[in-house]
Short mmCIF file of C-alpha atoms in Angstrom, two decimals:
data_model
loop_
_atom_site.label_atom_id
_atom_site.label_comp_id
_atom_site.label_asym_id
_atom_site.label_seq_id
_atom_site.Cartn_x
_atom_site.Cartn_y
_atom_site.Cartn_z
CA MET A 81 32.09 -2.80 22.13
CA LEU A 82 28.44 -2.51 21.14
CA CYS A 83 27.12 0.68 19.63
CA THR A 84 23.88 0.28 21.61
CA ARG A 85 22.41 -2.13 24.10
CA VAL A 86 18.66 -2.03 24.56
CA THR A 87 17.78 -3.32 28.00
CA ASN A 88 14.89 -3.80 30.44
CA ALA A 89 12.44 -4.40 27.58
CA ARG A 90 9.89 -7.01 26.58
CA ILE A 91 11.15 -7.79 23.10
CA LEU A 92 8.72 -9.81 20.99
CA THR A 93 11.19 -11.01 18.37
CA MET A 94 8.74 -12.84 16.05
CA ASP A 95 11.40 -15.57 15.95
CA PRO A 96 9.97 -18.90 17.21
CA ASP A 97 13.43 -20.04 18.33
CA HIS A 98 13.77 -17.08 20.74
CA PRO A 99 10.29 -15.54 21.00
CA VAL A 100 10.86 -13.15 23.91
CA ALA A 101 14.03 -11.32 24.93
CA HIS A 102 14.92 -8.60 27.42
CA ASP A 103 18.27 -7.32 26.11
CA MET A 104 19.39 -6.64 22.55
CA GLY A 105 22.85 -5.69 21.34
CA ILE A 106 23.35 -3.51 18.24
CA TRP A 107 26.49 -2.82 16.23
CA HIS A 108 26.47 -0.56 13.17
CA GLY A 109 22.77 -0.99 12.46
CA ARG A 110 22.62 -4.75 12.94
CA ILE A 111 21.57 -6.90 15.86
CA VAL A 112 24.51 -8.94 17.18
CA GLY A 113 22.77 -10.88 19.94
CA LEU A 114 20.01 -11.17 22.51
CA ASP A 115 19.91 -11.61 26.29
CA GLU A 116 22.92 -13.41 27.82
CA ALA A 117 24.88 -13.08 24.57
CA VAL A 118 25.05 -9.29 25.03
CA THR A 119 23.98 -8.47 28.61
CA SER A 120 27.53 -8.20 29.94
CA LEU A 121 29.06 -6.51 26.88
CA PRO A 122 30.10 -2.84 27.10
CA ALA A 123 28.18 -0.40 24.93
CA ARG A 124 28.63 3.21 23.94
CA GLU A 125 24.94 3.78 24.69
CA VAL A 126 22.53 1.88 26.93
CA VAL A 127 18.83 2.43 26.28
CA ASP A 128 16.70 1.46 29.27
CA LEU A 129 13.14 0.95 28.05
CA GLN A 130 11.70 0.51 31.55
CA GLY A 131 9.73 -2.60 30.66
CA ALA A 132 8.22 -1.30 27.41
CA THR A 133 7.27 -3.69 24.61
CA VAL A 134 9.45 -3.92 21.51
CA LEU A 135 8.43 -5.41 18.15
CA PRO A 136 10.21 -5.58 14.80
CA GLY A 137 9.51 -2.42 12.82
CA PHE A 138 6.20 -2.71 11.02
CA ILE A 139 6.33 -3.18 7.25
CA ASP A 140 3.62 -1.54 5.15
CA SER A 141 3.73 -3.63 2.00
CA HIS A 142 1.46 -1.40 -0.11
CA VAL A 143 1.56 2.35 0.33
CA HIS A 144 1.64 5.54 -1.78
CA LEU A 145 4.09 7.95 -0.19
CA ALA A 146 4.13 10.63 -2.88
CA TRP A 147 0.35 10.71 -3.12
CA THR A 148 0.11 10.89 0.68
CA GLY A 149 2.37 13.91 0.87
CA LEU A 150 0.79 15.68 -2.09
CA LYS A 151 -2.70 15.06 -0.72
CA ALA A 152 -1.72 16.51 2.65
CA SER A 153 -0.69 19.78 1.00
CA SER A 154 -3.73 20.07 -1.30
CA PRO A 155 -7.16 21.60 -0.61
CA SER A 156 -9.47 18.82 0.54
CA LEU A 157 -13.17 17.98 0.37
CA ALA A 158 -12.86 15.69 3.39
CA GLY A 159 -15.68 16.46 5.80
CA CYS A 160 -17.94 18.01 3.16
CA GLU A 161 -21.44 16.55 3.30
CA THR A 162 -23.26 18.65 0.69
CA ILE A 163 -22.57 19.61 -2.92
CA GLU A 164 -22.56 23.30 -2.00
CA ASP A 165 -20.00 22.75 0.77
CA ALA A 166 -17.77 20.95 -1.71
CA LEU A 167 -18.11 23.67 -4.31
CA ALA A 168 -17.22 26.30 -1.71
CA VAL A 169 -13.91 24.48 -1.09
CA VAL A 170 -13.24 24.37 -4.83
CA ALA A 171 -14.04 28.08 -5.15
CA GLU A 172 -11.64 28.95 -2.35
CA ALA A 173 -8.89 26.83 -3.93
CA VAL A 174 -9.44 28.50 -7.32
CA SER A 175 -9.06 31.93 -5.73
CA ARG A 176 -5.59 31.19 -4.34
CA PRO A 177 -2.66 32.86 -6.13
CA SER A 178 -0.89 30.53 -8.55
CA GLU A 179 1.33 30.47 -11.61
CA PRO A 180 -0.41 31.25 -14.94
CA GLY A 181 -2.02 28.14 -16.40
CA ALA A 182 -1.61 26.09 -13.22
CA TRP A 183 -4.21 23.42 -12.56
CA VAL A 184 -6.29 23.42 -9.38
CA HIS A 185 -5.86 20.09 -7.66
CA ILE A 186 -8.39 19.06 -4.99
CA GLY A 187 -8.20 15.91 -2.82
CA GLY A 188 -10.35 14.17 -0.26
CA TYR A 189 -13.24 13.52 -2.65
CA ASP A 190 -15.75 10.73 -1.91
CA GLN A 191 -19.13 10.84 -3.63
CA ARG A 192 -20.67 8.67 -0.90
CA ALA A 193 -20.39 11.51 1.61
CA LEU A 194 -22.13 13.90 -0.80
CA GLY A 195 -24.86 11.50 -1.92
CA ARG A 196 -23.77 11.66 -5.57
CA HIS A 197 -20.91 12.72 -7.80
CA LEU A 198 -20.03 16.31 -8.55
CA THR A 199 -20.49 17.31 -12.19
CA ALA A 200 -18.42 19.28 -14.67
CA ALA A 201 -21.15 21.89 -14.91
CA GLU A 202 -21.10 22.44 -11.15
CA LEU A 203 -17.32 22.81 -11.17
CA ASP A 204 -17.62 25.27 -14.06
CA ARG A 205 -19.70 27.58 -11.84
CA VAL A 206 -16.82 28.11 -9.42
CA SER A 207 -13.68 27.49 -11.50
CA SER A 208 -13.31 30.90 -13.23
CA GLY A 209 -12.14 29.12 -16.37
CA ARG A 210 -9.23 27.39 -14.67
CA ARG A 211 -8.60 23.65 -15.09
CA VAL A 212 -9.91 21.79 -12.05
CA PHE A 213 -8.98 18.21 -11.14
CA VAL A 214 -10.78 16.61 -8.18
CA MET A 215 -9.13 13.35 -7.09
CA HIS A 216 -11.28 10.54 -5.72
CA ASP A 217 -10.02 9.09 -2.43
CA SER A 218 -9.79 5.64 -4.01
CA GLY A 219 -7.34 6.78 -6.68
CA HIS A 220 -9.58 5.15 -9.28
CA ALA A 221 -11.68 8.14 -10.36
CA CYS A 222 -11.68 11.90 -10.71
CA VAL A 223 -14.02 14.76 -11.60
CA VAL A 224 -12.94 17.57 -13.91
CA ASN A 225 -14.53 20.70 -15.31
CA SER A 226 -15.22 21.65 -18.92
CA ALA A 227 -11.85 23.40 -19.27
CA VAL A 228 -10.26 19.95 -18.89
CA LEU A 229 -12.87 18.02 -20.87
CA ASP A 230 -12.28 20.30 -23.84
CA LEU A 231 -8.66 19.09 -23.98
CA LEU A 232 -9.50 15.38 -24.00
CA PRO A 233 -9.85 13.26 -27.14
CA ALA A 234 -13.48 12.70 -28.07
CA ASP A 235 -13.29 8.96 -27.45
CA VAL A 236 -12.37 9.28 -23.74
CA PRO A 237 -15.51 8.22 -21.82
CA HIS A 238 -16.86 10.27 -18.95
CA GLU A 239 -20.15 10.86 -17.20
CA ASP A 240 -20.80 14.54 -16.53
CA GLY A 241 -17.09 15.09 -15.90
CA VAL A 242 -16.53 11.91 -13.86
CA LEU A 243 -13.76 9.74 -15.29
CA VAL A 244 -12.78 6.33 -13.94
CA GLU A 245 -9.82 3.98 -14.32
CA SER A 246 -8.00 4.22 -17.68
CA ALA A 247 -10.09 7.24 -18.71
CA MET A 248 -8.68 9.08 -15.70
CA GLY A 249 -5.22 8.34 -17.07
CA ALA A 250 -6.04 10.46 -20.11
CA VAL A 251 -6.53 13.45 -17.80
CA ARG A 252 -3.32 12.82 -15.90
CA ARG A 253 -1.38 12.74 -19.17
CA LEU A 254 -2.53 16.28 -19.90
CA ARG A 255 -0.79 17.65 -16.84
CA LEU A 256 2.87 18.42 -16.51
CA PRO A 257 4.65 15.94 -14.22
CA TYR A 258 5.55 17.00 -10.72
CA ALA A 259 9.13 18.18 -10.21
CA GLN A 260 11.46 15.77 -8.42
CA GLU A 261 12.04 18.23 -5.56
CA GLU A 262 8.28 18.60 -5.01
CA LEU A 263 7.86 14.82 -4.99
CA ALA A 264 10.82 14.44 -2.64
CA ASP A 265 9.25 16.83 -0.13
CA ALA A 266 5.96 14.93 -0.30
CA ILE A 267 7.67 11.55 0.13
CA GLU A 268 9.69 12.75 3.11
CA TYR A 269 6.55 14.08 4.81
CA ALA A 270 4.70 10.80 4.28
CA GLY A 271 7.68 8.77 5.44
CA ARG A 272 7.79 10.64 8.73
CA VAL A 273 4.08 9.98 9.25
CA CYS A 274 4.83 6.28 8.76
CA LEU A 275 7.68 6.38 11.29
CA ALA A 276 5.37 7.90 13.89
CA GLU A 277 3.15 4.80 13.53
CA GLY A 278 6.02 2.35 13.97
CA ILE A 279 6.62 1.63 10.28
CA THR A 280 10.29 1.23 9.36
CA ALA A 281 9.95 -0.03 5.78
CA CYS A 282 7.35 0.11 3.04
CA ALA A 283 6.64 -0.74 -0.58
CA GLU A 284 5.63 2.18 -2.79
CA ALA A 285 2.92 0.62 -4.97
CA GLY A 286 3.40 2.19 -8.37
CA ILE A 287 5.85 4.76 -9.74
CA GLY A 288 6.48 6.17 -13.18
CA GLY A 289 3.22 4.95 -14.70
CA GLY A 290 -0.16 3.41 -14.03
CA LEU A 291 -2.97 5.23 -12.29
CA LEU A 292 -0.75 6.86 -9.69
CA GLY A 293 2.55 7.62 -11.39
CA HIS A 294 3.56 11.25 -10.86
CA SER A 295 6.49 11.59 -13.25
CA PRO A 296 8.37 9.47 -15.79
CA VAL A 297 11.49 10.18 -13.72
CA GLU A 298 9.82 9.51 -10.37
CA LEU A 299 12.49 7.13 -9.09
CA GLY A 300 14.87 10.08 -9.14
CA ALA A 301 12.88 11.79 -6.37
CA TYR A 302 13.65 8.87 -4.05
CA GLN A 303 17.29 8.90 -5.07
CA LEU A 304 17.39 12.63 -4.36
CA LEU A 305 16.14 11.99 -0.83
CA ARG A 306 18.68 9.22 -0.36
CA ASP A 307 21.53 11.41 -1.62
CA GLN A 308 20.51 14.21 0.75
CA GLY A 309 20.13 11.91 3.77
CA ARG A 310 16.39 12.69 3.97
CA LEU A 311 14.88 9.29 3.21
CA PRO A 312 13.14 8.58 6.55
CA LEU A 313 12.58 4.82 6.18
CA ARG A 314 13.42 1.95 3.89
CA VAL A 315 11.49 2.02 0.63
CA GLN A 316 10.93 -0.56 -2.07
CA LEU A 317 9.65 0.83 -5.36
CA MET A 318 7.12 -0.88 -7.65
CA PRO A 319 7.36 0.42 -11.22
CA GLY A 320 4.04 0.64 -13.06
CA ALA A 321 3.70 -2.11 -15.67
CA ASP A 322 3.18 0.41 -18.46
CA THR A 323 6.84 1.39 -18.05
CA LEU A 324 7.77 -1.91 -19.75
CA ARG A 325 8.49 -1.72 -23.46
CA PRO A 326 9.66 -4.09 -26.17
CA LEU A 327 13.44 -4.49 -26.19
CA GLY A 328 15.72 -6.34 -28.58
CA ALA A 329 17.01 -8.88 -26.08
CA HIS A 330 18.65 -12.11 -27.22
CA GLU A 331 16.07 -14.74 -28.12
CA ARG A 332 17.51 -17.15 -25.53
CA ASP A 333 16.64 -14.64 -22.79
CA GLY A 334 12.96 -15.09 -23.58
CA ILE A 335 12.17 -11.51 -22.51
CA PRO A 336 9.45 -9.92 -24.65
CA ARG A 337 9.18 -6.65 -22.67
CA ALA A 338 11.39 -5.02 -20.05
CA LEU A 339 12.59 -1.80 -18.49
CA ASP A 340 15.69 -0.28 -20.03
CA LEU A 341 18.83 -2.34 -19.41
CA GLY A 342 16.68 -5.22 -18.18
CA LEU A 343 16.28 -3.68 -14.73
CA ARG A 344 14.02 -5.82 -12.54
CA THR A 345 13.09 -6.82 -8.99
CA GLY A 346 16.03 -6.83 -6.58
CA PHE A 347 18.11 -3.92 -7.83
CA GLY A 348 19.19 -1.57 -5.03
CA ASP A 349 20.20 -1.86 -1.40
CA ASP A 350 18.76 -2.03 2.12
CA TRP A 351 17.42 1.52 1.94
CA LEU A 352 16.15 1.93 -1.60
CA SER A 353 15.42 -0.88 -4.02
CA VAL A 354 13.29 -1.97 -6.95
CA GLY A 355 10.54 -4.35 -5.91
CA ALA A 356 7.64 -5.96 -7.74
CA LEU A 357 6.14 -4.85 -11.03
CA LYS A 358 2.72 -3.28 -10.36
CA ILE A 359 -0.06 -4.44 -12.71
CA TYR A 360 -3.63 -3.14 -12.44
CA THR A 361 -6.42 -5.49 -13.53
CA ASP A 362 -9.52 -3.70 -12.14
CA GLY A 363 -10.70 -0.75 -10.07
CA GLY A 364 -11.95 -0.44 -6.50
CA MET A 365 -15.02 -0.99 -4.36
CA MET A 366 -15.21 2.64 -3.28
CA ALA A 367 -15.54 3.79 -6.89
CA ARG A 368 -17.74 0.74 -7.72
CA THR A 369 -15.25 -0.32 -10.40
CA ALA A 370 -13.84 -3.51 -8.84
CA ALA A 371 -14.55 -6.28 -11.38
CA LEU A 372 -17.08 -8.78 -10.00
CA THR A 373 -18.55 -12.00 -11.38
CA ALA A 374 -22.00 -10.98 -10.08
CA PRO A 375 -23.42 -7.43 -9.92
CA TYR A 376 -23.08 -5.07 -7.02
CA GLU A 377 -26.04 -5.55 -4.72
CA GLY A 378 -29.19 -3.91 -6.08
CA THR A 379 -27.60 -2.96 -9.42
CA THR A 380 -26.74 -4.48 -12.78
CA ARG A 381 -23.14 -3.23 -12.65
CA THR A 382 -20.22 -5.63 -12.32
CA GLY A 383 -17.33 -3.14 -12.35
CA GLN A 384 -14.67 -3.16 -15.02
CA LEU A 385 -11.29 -4.47 -16.00
CA GLN A 386 -8.55 -1.97 -16.79
CA ASP A 387 -8.06 -3.27 -20.31
CA ASP A 388 -8.91 -6.09 -22.67
CA PRO A 389 -8.51 -9.36 -20.67
CA GLU A 390 -6.07 -10.84 -23.20
CA ARG A 391 -3.84 -7.77 -23.07
CA LEU A 392 -3.83 -7.83 -19.26
CA ALA A 393 -2.99 -11.52 -19.23
CA SER A 394 -0.20 -10.96 -21.75
CA LEU A 395 1.27 -8.21 -19.56
CA ILE A 396 1.28 -10.52 -16.53
CA VAL A 397 2.94 -13.31 -18.50
CA ASP A 398 5.54 -10.99 -20.03
CA GLY A 399 6.42 -9.53 -16.63
CA HIS A 400 6.98 -13.01 -15.26
CA LEU A 401 9.10 -14.01 -18.27
CA ALA A 402 11.25 -10.89 -17.76
CA GLY A 403 12.11 -12.06 -14.25
CA TRP A 404 9.95 -9.71 -12.25
CA GLN A 405 8.17 -10.41 -9.03
CA LEU A 406 4.62 -9.32 -9.83
CA ALA A 407 2.21 -7.32 -7.68
CA VAL A 408 -1.13 -7.76 -9.42
CA HIS A 409 -3.88 -5.40 -8.29
CA ALA A 410 -7.08 -7.47 -8.18
CA ILE A 411 -9.89 -6.37 -5.89
CA GLY A 412 -12.95 -8.07 -7.37
CA ASP A 413 -13.30 -11.83 -7.79
CA ARG A 414 -13.54 -11.52 -11.60
CA ALA A 415 -10.21 -9.67 -11.62
CA ALA A 416 -8.76 -12.33 -9.33
CA ASP A 417 -9.84 -15.03 -11.81
CA LEU A 418 -7.96 -13.21 -14.57
CA ALA A 419 -4.85 -12.83 -12.40
CA LEU A 420 -4.87 -16.46 -11.27
CA ASP A 421 -5.30 -17.75 -14.82
CA ALA A 422 -2.47 -15.56 -16.17
CA LEU A 423 -0.09 -16.41 -13.33
CA GLU A 424 -0.78 -20.10 -13.83
CA GLN A 425 -0.01 -19.72 -17.53
CA ALA A 426 3.18 -17.80 -16.75
CA GLN A 427 4.46 -20.44 -14.34
CA ALA A 428 3.71 -23.17 -16.87
CA LEU A 429 5.78 -21.37 -19.50
CA ARG A 430 8.73 -20.66 -17.20
CA PRO A 431 8.50 -22.21 -13.71
CA ARG A 432 9.88 -19.94 -10.99
CA PRO A 433 9.05 -21.56 -7.64
CA ASP A 434 10.32 -18.59 -5.60
CA ALA A 435 8.81 -15.83 -7.74
CA ARG A 436 6.75 -14.67 -4.72
CA HIS A 437 4.09 -13.08 -6.87
CA ARG A 438 1.52 -11.08 -4.92
CA ILE A 439 -2.14 -10.25 -5.32
CA GLU A 440 -2.64 -6.69 -4.12
CA HIS A 441 -5.88 -6.15 -2.16
CA ALA A 442 -7.59 -9.51 -2.84
CA GLY A 443 -10.72 -7.65 -1.79
CA LEU A 444 -13.35 -10.25 -2.72
CA ILE A 445 -12.09 -13.81 -2.97
CA ARG A 446 -14.52 -16.70 -3.42
CA PRO A 447 -13.97 -19.96 -1.52
CA ASP A 448 -13.03 -21.81 -4.72
CA GLN A 449 -10.22 -19.31 -5.39
CA LEU A 450 -8.39 -19.91 -2.11
CA PRO A 451 -6.78 -23.25 -3.11
CA ARG A 452 -5.51 -21.64 -6.32
CA PHE A 453 -3.75 -18.90 -4.31
CA ALA A 454 -2.01 -21.61 -2.31
CA ARG A 455 -1.14 -23.78 -5.32
CA LEU A 456 0.51 -20.83 -7.07
CA GLY A 457 2.42 -19.74 -3.95
CA LEU A 458 0.87 -16.30 -3.97
CA SER A 459 0.83 -13.78 -1.13
CA ALA A 460 -2.40 -11.92 -0.39
CA VAL A 461 -1.55 -8.28 0.39
CA VAL A 462 -4.68 -7.03 2.16
CA GLN A 463 -5.75 -3.71 3.71
CA PRO A 464 -7.68 -4.45 6.93
CA ASN A 465 -8.39 -0.79 7.59
CA PHE A 466 -10.55 -0.69 4.45
CA LEU A 467 -13.15 -2.73 6.29
CA ARG A 468 -12.56 -0.98 9.60
CA TYR A 469 -13.51 2.37 8.03
CA PHE A 470 -15.50 1.47 4.89
CA GLY A 471 -16.83 -1.93 5.92
CA ASP A 472 -20.43 -0.87 6.43
CA ASP A 473 -20.62 0.42 2.87
CA TYR A 474 -18.67 -2.48 1.36
CA ALA A 475 -20.78 -5.09 3.14
CA THR A 476 -23.92 -3.42 1.83
CA ILE A 477 -22.79 -3.33 -1.80
CA MET A 478 -21.56 -6.93 -1.66
CA GLY A 479 -24.66 -8.29 0.08
CA PRO A 480 -24.84 -10.85 2.91
CA HIS A 481 -23.70 -13.79 0.76
CA ARG A 482 -20.42 -12.18 -0.38
CA ALA A 483 -19.59 -9.89 2.54
CA PRO A 484 -17.77 -12.68 4.47
CA TRP A 485 -15.38 -13.10 1.51
CA MET A 486 -13.97 -9.57 1.76
CA TYR A 487 -10.35 -8.97 2.77
CA ARG A 488 -10.04 -12.41 4.25
CA GLY A 489 -7.77 -13.45 7.09
CA ARG A 490 -8.48 -16.95 8.38
CA GLY A 491 -9.42 -18.28 4.94
CA PHE A 492 -5.99 -17.41 3.54
CA LEU A 493 -4.05 -18.72 6.52
CA ASP A 494 -5.97 -22.00 6.68
CA HIS A 495 -5.09 -22.62 3.04
CA GLY A 496 -1.40 -21.89 3.62
CA VAL A 497 -1.45 -18.53 1.83
CA THR A 498 0.93 -15.87 3.12
CA LEU A 499 -1.25 -13.11 4.59
CA VAL A 500 0.40 -9.69 4.33
CA GLY A 501 -0.82 -6.51 6.02
CA SER A 502 -0.74 -3.10 4.37
CA SER A 503 -2.61 0.21 4.26
CA ASP A 504 -2.84 1.63 0.71
CA ARG A 505 -2.16 4.96 2.43
CA PRO A 506 -3.58 7.60 1.85
CA VAL A 507 -6.79 5.84 0.79
CA THR A 508 -7.45 5.27 4.48
CA ASP A 509 -5.79 5.25 7.91
CA GLY A 510 -2.29 3.77 7.75
CA SER A 511 -1.90 2.65 11.37
CA PRO A 512 -0.73 -0.97 11.59
CA LEU A 513 -2.02 -1.29 15.15
CA ARG A 514 -5.54 -0.30 14.18
CA ALA A 515 -5.35 -2.75 11.28
CA VAL A 516 -4.20 -5.51 13.65
CA GLN A 517 -7.19 -4.76 15.87
CA PHE A 518 -9.57 -5.17 12.93
CA MET A 519 -7.93 -8.42 11.82
CA VAL A 520 -8.69 -9.86 15.26
CA GLU A 521 -12.13 -8.33 15.87
CA ARG A 522 -13.46 -8.04 12.27
CA ALA A 523 -15.59 -5.07 13.37
CA SER A 524 -16.04 -1.73 11.60
CA THR A 525 -15.90 1.55 13.51
CA SER A 526 -19.70 1.40 13.83
CA GLY A 527 -19.40 -1.97 15.55
CA ARG A 528 -20.75 -3.95 12.59
CA SER A 529 -19.31 -7.46 12.40
CA ILE A 530 -17.92 -8.25 8.95
CA GLY A 531 -16.97 -11.83 8.19
CA PRO A 532 -16.30 -12.78 11.82
CA ASP A 533 -15.15 -16.26 10.77
CA GLU A 534 -12.21 -14.57 9.03
CA GLY A 535 -10.83 -13.26 12.34
CA ILE A 536 -7.29 -14.30 13.28
CA THR A 537 -5.17 -14.20 16.43
CA VAL A 538 -3.12 -11.21 17.56
CA ASP A 539 0.11 -13.11 16.87
CA GLU A 540 -1.04 -13.93 13.34
CA ALA A 541 -2.00 -10.32 12.71
CA LEU A 542 1.36 -9.05 13.98
CA ARG A 543 3.12 -11.53 11.69
CA ALA A 544 1.21 -10.04 8.74
CA TYR A 545 2.93 -6.68 9.43
CA THR A 546 6.37 -8.08 10.23
CA VAL A 547 7.45 -11.57 9.10
CA ALA A 548 4.98 -11.85 6.21
CA GLY A 549 5.66 -8.29 5.06
CA ALA A 550 9.37 -9.04 4.91
CA TYR A 551 8.69 -12.20 2.92
CA ALA A 552 6.43 -10.42 0.41
CA CYS A 553 9.07 -7.72 -0.13
CA ARG A 554 11.91 -10.27 -0.29
CA TRP A 555 13.48 -8.83 2.86
CA ASP A 556 13.07 -12.01 4.90
CA ASP A 557 16.83 -12.51 5.23
CA SER A 558 17.22 -9.23 7.11
CA ALA A 559 13.87 -7.90 8.38
CA GLY A 560 10.57 -8.95 9.91
CA SER A 561 12.04 -10.43 13.08
CA LEU A 562 14.70 -9.47 15.64
CA GLY A 563 17.75 -11.66 15.97
CA PRO A 564 21.51 -11.85 15.29
CA GLY A 565 22.51 -10.48 11.91
CA ARG A 566 19.20 -8.79 11.23
CA ARG A 567 18.47 -5.08 10.83
CA ALA A 568 18.07 -3.15 14.05
CA ASP A 569 14.69 -1.77 12.96
CA PHE A 570 12.15 -1.87 15.76
CA VAL A 571 9.23 -0.09 17.36
CA VAL A 572 8.73 0.64 21.07
CA LEU A 573 5.12 0.38 22.24
CA GLY A 574 3.42 1.59 25.37
CA ASP A 575 1.76 -1.82 25.86
CA ASP A 576 1.88 -5.40 24.63
CA PRO A 577 -0.74 -6.01 21.87
CA ARG A 578 -0.94 -9.65 22.96
CA SER A 579 -1.87 -8.87 26.55
CA VAL A 580 -4.42 -6.06 26.22
CA ASP A 581 -8.07 -6.45 25.28
CA PRO A 582 -8.27 -6.52 21.44
CA SER A 583 -10.48 -3.41 21.52
CA ARG A 584 -7.49 -1.45 22.89
CA ILE A 585 -4.84 -2.54 20.39
CA GLY A 586 -5.42 0.35 18.01
CA ASP A 587 -4.90 2.89 20.79
CA ILE A 588 -1.56 1.53 22.03
CA GLU A 589 0.98 4.35 22.04
CA VAL A 590 3.90 4.20 19.62
CA VAL A 591 6.62 5.49 21.93
CA ALA A 592 9.54 5.48 19.51
CA THR A 593 10.68 3.98 16.21
CA PHE A 594 14.27 2.91 15.55
CA VAL A 595 15.86 2.41 12.12
CA ASP A 596 19.40 1.04 11.82
CA GLY A 597 19.58 1.07 15.61
CA ARG A 598 19.04 4.81 15.79
CA GLU A 599 15.91 6.52 17.01
CA ALA A 600 14.06 7.96 14.03
CA THR A 601 11.23 9.59 15.99
CA GLU A 602 11.23 12.00 18.87
CA SER A 603 11.07 10.14 22.20
CA ARG A 604 7.99 10.27 24.37
CA LYS A 605 8.13 9.72 28.09
CA LEU A 606 7.71 6.06 29.00
#
């Protein structure tokens, strides 16, 4: 007897051998068959979807759950359009009761909305001597007041209290880490937001270290959720590369640096596992720190790398030698050159044809770099909603010659590169459906066309959030499509993305999300 039979549905399986089904049988969290294989079988529960569309659960291959939850509970500068408005929010946050010595953490900061950056002196006016940390929406910069600057070593660079990239890390190291219970609450909140958008699995892009690590024992927060039955969706964890350290492994192992006990990609189970090693090479376009080969339009600035190029390359090579899948953050084309060179060197030293290394963001990729992606077997993990919401600004700072190279779609696919969809939540909207719409239309919210030749089909965009996401996260044996033996993770939609006008895809209702064959979101009337 089946546990559940889903019937009267339009099931888009993403499996070319059985692309559309109407019935699906589920037993203990796995799909046992489709259509005539299960239609006549008895089931404890029959779910009649009244003709609704079903897709495999979306996979967000690059997300920050803890940051999302913490940001949602912090005072925010989102919506502020003047310096004085922003300072009023800071003043109100400072006035809230708190434990002695507690820092004031503010989110939602974007200097573009204010016309310029806040300064330490301005924060000093409203901070009453407390330590104030204002987090940039990109995750690549912050602004602090003098009470924080006074604690920093003299050689940490800043500009009137604005710190970017590795300098920001010096500030984060001053703060006590978040408690595991606090992180667990934030992760659970963010996970439930993901479920409401049809996401059943995600990759947490950096724990324990790097720019966005929240605690040296951060993995424990996810284990706590799992132990308590509160982990809302499947999560793969990317340790920050600075968690590697020299270990005295046997010389035949050829492992120069590793996590303790040699832990690496693949450890864990279907619900919680260790994924790729996250390595930052540059910054971001929003903070103007993505490393470019030519200056940002109208400036002499070319962004910056996170460290000395040789040290970054060595880290990439060592991670590969230690057996890790690598997720290399490279937004600018200069950073992509560094990543491609290092990955090529790594594969020459120890060939691993199925390493499935990934380039996170791949924000500006020149035409000559595309064949190298393909030759190295890399996946491009892009964030389409960056251009949907920030595309007007990004196109301006890249200029008309480079704007078509941003967050490519067609260029990657035509070169045989696996194109993977993701959000980088909470940097911007995490909705996969809105991202799919952009991948097809290549239009920002203002209607500006950005690299229209990079547009792809609806089917190709859906694959980026299902089949390709599963491949990039090494879940392709159990997720990304719906068929016998695979996880019963799926999303029920109010309409078929392939049959509506592309301009409507982002507004399709997510009716329900199922994980392990059980509904994980509250039903809405069909």
